[in-house]
Amino acid sequence: MKKTYILFMFAMLTMSVCTTRAQGLKLGVTGGLNINQMKFDRDIVKEENCKGWYAGLTLDFTIPIINLSMDISAVYDKQSVNVEGWDEDIEYVDVPVNVKYFLGIPSKLAVFAATGPQFSFNIGDDKIYEHEYKLKSSYLSWNVGGGVRLLGHLQAAYRYNIGIGETAERHTAEGIWKSVKNKNGTHHVAVTYFF
């Protein structure tokens, strides 16, 4: 099942690349960090504050007259979680779909606000913390954020990702699997270069 998700994402991006030039869309590469706490000092990049990293491709379509844009990305996301003092790495393919509104001229210099859903598919181990937690194969979250675009090619962005619904099940001492809901948010900082 996990390989099916990866193949689907690869096929989607391949088709997107082929149609990019024909429809005037922009394809870009993106990468960034997952941050536990946003601090505007050098502590932001300390190992204990970085929850993980992500990298992938972004397809962007901008309507210049009304300064509205939509982008869809497919990124590999490696996160570190701490469960009761036990550190675990988890891996996802994330597909964020964001609508952005620009103030300024996106081909020159503009700031933007963005929001939209994110679909995450687990491609790593589905059991963590000595098999006490079983991760769901996919889950939904919501992004809110903003950023700046320079010369139509370089974009720096921040987004806050809010977990929605169940992300795992916990195996209790009585042998029962109970749902675990993720209400925690994660800060993301990213840089994207559009070709």
Coordinates of C-alpha atoms in Angstrom, one line a residue:
M1 CA 0.0 0.0 0.0
K2 CA 2.8 2.4 0.9
K3 CA 4.5 1.7 -2.5
T4 CA 1.2 2.5 -4.2
Y5 CA 1.1 6.0 -2.6
I6 CA 4.7 6.7 -3.7
L7 CA 4.1 5.6 -7.2
F8 CA 0.9 7.6 -7.3
M9 CA 2.7 10.8 -6.2
F10 CA 5.5 10.2 -8.7
A11 CA 3.0 9.8 -11.5
M12 CA 1.1 12.9 -10.5
L13 CA 4.3 15.0 -10.4
T14 CA 5.5 13.6 -13.7
M15 CA 2.3 14.6 -15.4
S16 CA 2.5 18.0 -13.8
V17 CA 6.0 18.6 -15.1
C18 CA 4.8 17.7 -18.6
T19 CA 2.0 20.2 -18.5
T20 CA 3.8 23.0 -16.7
R21 CA 5.2 24.8 -19.8
A22 CA 2.0 24.3 -21.8
Q23 CA -0.3 25.9 -19.2
G24 CA 2.1 28.5 -17.8
L25 CA 2.4 26.9 -14.4
K26 CA 5.5 27.0 -12.3
L27 CA 7.3 24.0 -11.0
G28 CA 9.6 24.4 -8.0
V29 CA 11.7 22.5 -5.5
T30 CA 11.0 23.0 -1.9
G31 CA 12.6 22.1 1.4
G32 CA 12.4 23.1 5.0
L33 CA 12.4 22.3 8.7
N34 CA 9.7 21.2 11.2
I35 CA 10.2 23.3 14.3
N36 CA 8.8 22.6 17.8
Q37 CA 8.9 26.2 19.0
M38 CA 9.2 29.3 16.9
K39 CA 12.0 31.4 18.3
F40 CA 13.4 34.4 16.4
D41 CA 17.0 33.7 17.5
R42 CA 19.7 31.1 16.9
D43 CA 17.9 28.6 19.2
I44 CA 15.4 27.9 16.3
V45 CA 17.9 25.6 14.6
K46 CA 19.2 23.8 17.7
E47 CA 18.8 20.0 17.4
E48 CA 16.4 19.7 20.3
N49 CA 14.1 22.3 18.6
C50 CA 14.1 20.8 15.1
K51 CA 11.4 18.1 14.9
G52 CA 12.5 17.1 11.4
W53 CA 12.9 18.1 7.8
Y54 CA 11.1 17.8 4.4
A55 CA 11.9 18.2 0.7
G56 CA 10.0 17.7 -2.5
L57 CA 8.3 19.4 -5.5
T58 CA 5.8 22.2 -5.7
L59 CA 3.4 23.1 -8.6
D60 CA 2.1 26.7 -8.5
F61 CA -0.6 28.4 -10.5
T62 CA -1.0 32.1 -10.1
I63 CA -3.9 34.3 -11.4
P64 CA -2.1 37.7 -11.7
I65 CA -5.0 40.0 -12.1
I66 CA -6.5 39.1 -8.7
N67 CA -3.2 38.1 -7.1
L68 CA -4.6 34.7 -6.1
S69 CA -2.5 31.6 -6.3
M70 CA -2.9 27.9 -5.6
D71 CA -0.1 25.4 -5.1
I72 CA 0.2 21.7 -4.5
S73 CA 3.2 19.9 -3.3
A74 CA 4.5 16.4 -2.8
V75 CA 7.2 16.2 -0.1
Y76 CA 9.0 13.5 1.8
D77 CA 8.7 14.5 5.5
K78 CA 10.8 12.9 8.2
Q79 CA 9.8 13.9 11.7
S80 CA 11.1 13.0 15.2
V81 CA 8.5 12.4 17.9
N82 CA 9.0 12.0 21.6
V83 CA 6.6 9.6 23.3
E84 CA 7.0 9.5 27.1
G85 CA 10.7 10.2 26.8
W86 CA 11.2 7.7 23.9
D87 CA 12.4 9.3 20.6
E88 CA 11.1 7.8 17.3
D89 CA 11.5 8.8 13.7
I90 CA 8.4 8.7 11.5
E91 CA 8.2 9.2 7.7
Y92 CA 5.4 10.6 5.6
V93 CA 4.6 11.7 2.1
D94 CA 2.8 15.0 2.6
V95 CA 0.5 16.6 0.0
P96 CA -0.3 20.2 1.1
V97 CA -2.8 22.1 -1.1
N98 CA -2.7 25.8 -0.3
V99 CA -4.5 28.9 -1.6
K100 CA -2.4 32.1 -1.4
Y101 CA -3.4 35.7 -1.6
F102 CA -0.6 38.2 -2.6
L103 CA 0.0 41.8 -1.7
G104 CA 2.3 43.3 -4.2
I105 CA 3.4 41.9 -7.6
P106 CA 4.3 38.2 -7.4
S107 CA 6.7 38.4 -10.4
K108 CA 8.7 41.2 -8.6
L109 CA 8.1 41.3 -4.8
A110 CA 5.1 40.3 -2.8
V111 CA 4.0 39.0 0.6
F112 CA 1.3 36.5 0.9
A113 CA -1.1 34.8 3.3
A114 CA -1.9 31.1 2.7
T115 CA -4.2 28.4 4.0
G116 CA -5.3 24.9 3.0
P117 CA -5.5 21.2 3.8
Q118 CA -2.6 18.8 4.0
F119 CA -2.9 15.0 3.3
S120 CA -0.2 12.9 5.0
F121 CA 0.5 9.3 4.1
N122 CA 2.7 7.1 6.4
I123 CA 5.5 5.4 4.5
G124 CA 7.6 4.3 7.5
D125 CA 7.0 1.9 10.3
D126 CA 3.4 1.9 11.4
K127 CA 4.2 1.0 15.0
I128 CA 6.2 3.2 17.4
Y129 CA 7.2 3.2 21.1
E130 CA 7.8 -0.5 21.3
H131 CA 4.7 -1.3 19.3
E132 CA 2.4 0.4 21.9
Y133 CA 1.3 3.0 19.3
K134 CA 0.0 2.1 15.8
L135 CA 0.1 5.0 13.3
K136 CA -2.8 5.5 10.9
S137 CA -1.9 5.0 7.2
S138 CA -3.0 8.6 6.5
Y139 CA -4.4 11.6 8.2
L140 CA -5.6 15.1 7.5
S141 CA -4.3 18.4 8.9
W142 CA -4.7 22.1 8.1
N143 CA -2.1 24.8 7.2
V144 CA -2.2 28.5 8.0
G145 CA 0.7 30.8 7.2
G146 CA 2.4 33.3 4.9
G147 CA 5.6 34.4 3.3
V148 CA 7.3 36.4 0.7
R149 CA 8.1 35.9 -3.0
L150 CA 11.0 37.5 -4.8
L151 CA 11.4 38.0 -8.6
G152 CA 8.8 35.3 -9.2
H153 CA 11.3 32.5 -8.5
L154 CA 12.3 32.5 -4.8
Q155 CA 9.8 32.0 -2.0
A156 CA 10.3 31.9 1.7
A157 CA 7.4 30.8 3.8
Y158 CA 6.1 29.9 7.3
R159 CA 3.2 27.8 8.0
Y160 CA 1.5 26.4 11.1
N161 CA 0.2 22.8 10.7
I162 CA -2.8 21.9 12.8
G163 CA -3.6 18.2 13.3
I164 CA -7.2 17.1 12.7
G165 CA -8.7 13.8 13.8
E166 CA -7.1 10.6 14.7
T167 CA -3.4 9.9 13.9
A168 CA -2.8 6.7 15.9
E169 CA -4.1 4.0 18.1
R170 CA -2.7 3.1 21.5
H171 CA -2.6 -0.5 22.8
T172 CA -3.6 -0.4 26.5
A173 CA -2.6 -2.7 29.3
E174 CA -6.1 -4.4 28.9
G175 CA -5.2 -5.2 25.3
I176 CA -7.6 -2.6 23.8
W177 CA -6.6 -0.3 20.9
K178 CA -7.8 3.2 21.7
S179 CA -7.8 6.1 19.3
V180 CA -5.2 8.9 19.7
K181 CA -6.1 12.4 18.3
N182 CA -3.3 14.8 17.3
K183 CA -4.2 18.3 18.4
N184 CA -0.6 19.5 18.4
G185 CA 0.6 21.9 15.8
T186 CA 4.0 22.1 14.2
H187 CA 5.8 25.1 12.8
H188 CA 7.3 24.8 9.3
V189 CA 9.8 27.1 7.6
A190 CA 10.5 26.5 4.0
V191 CA 12.3 27.9 0.9
T192 CA 11.0 27.1 -2.6
Y193 CA 12.7 27.9 -5.9
F194 CA 10.4 28.0 -9.0
F195 CA 11.9 27.4 -12.4

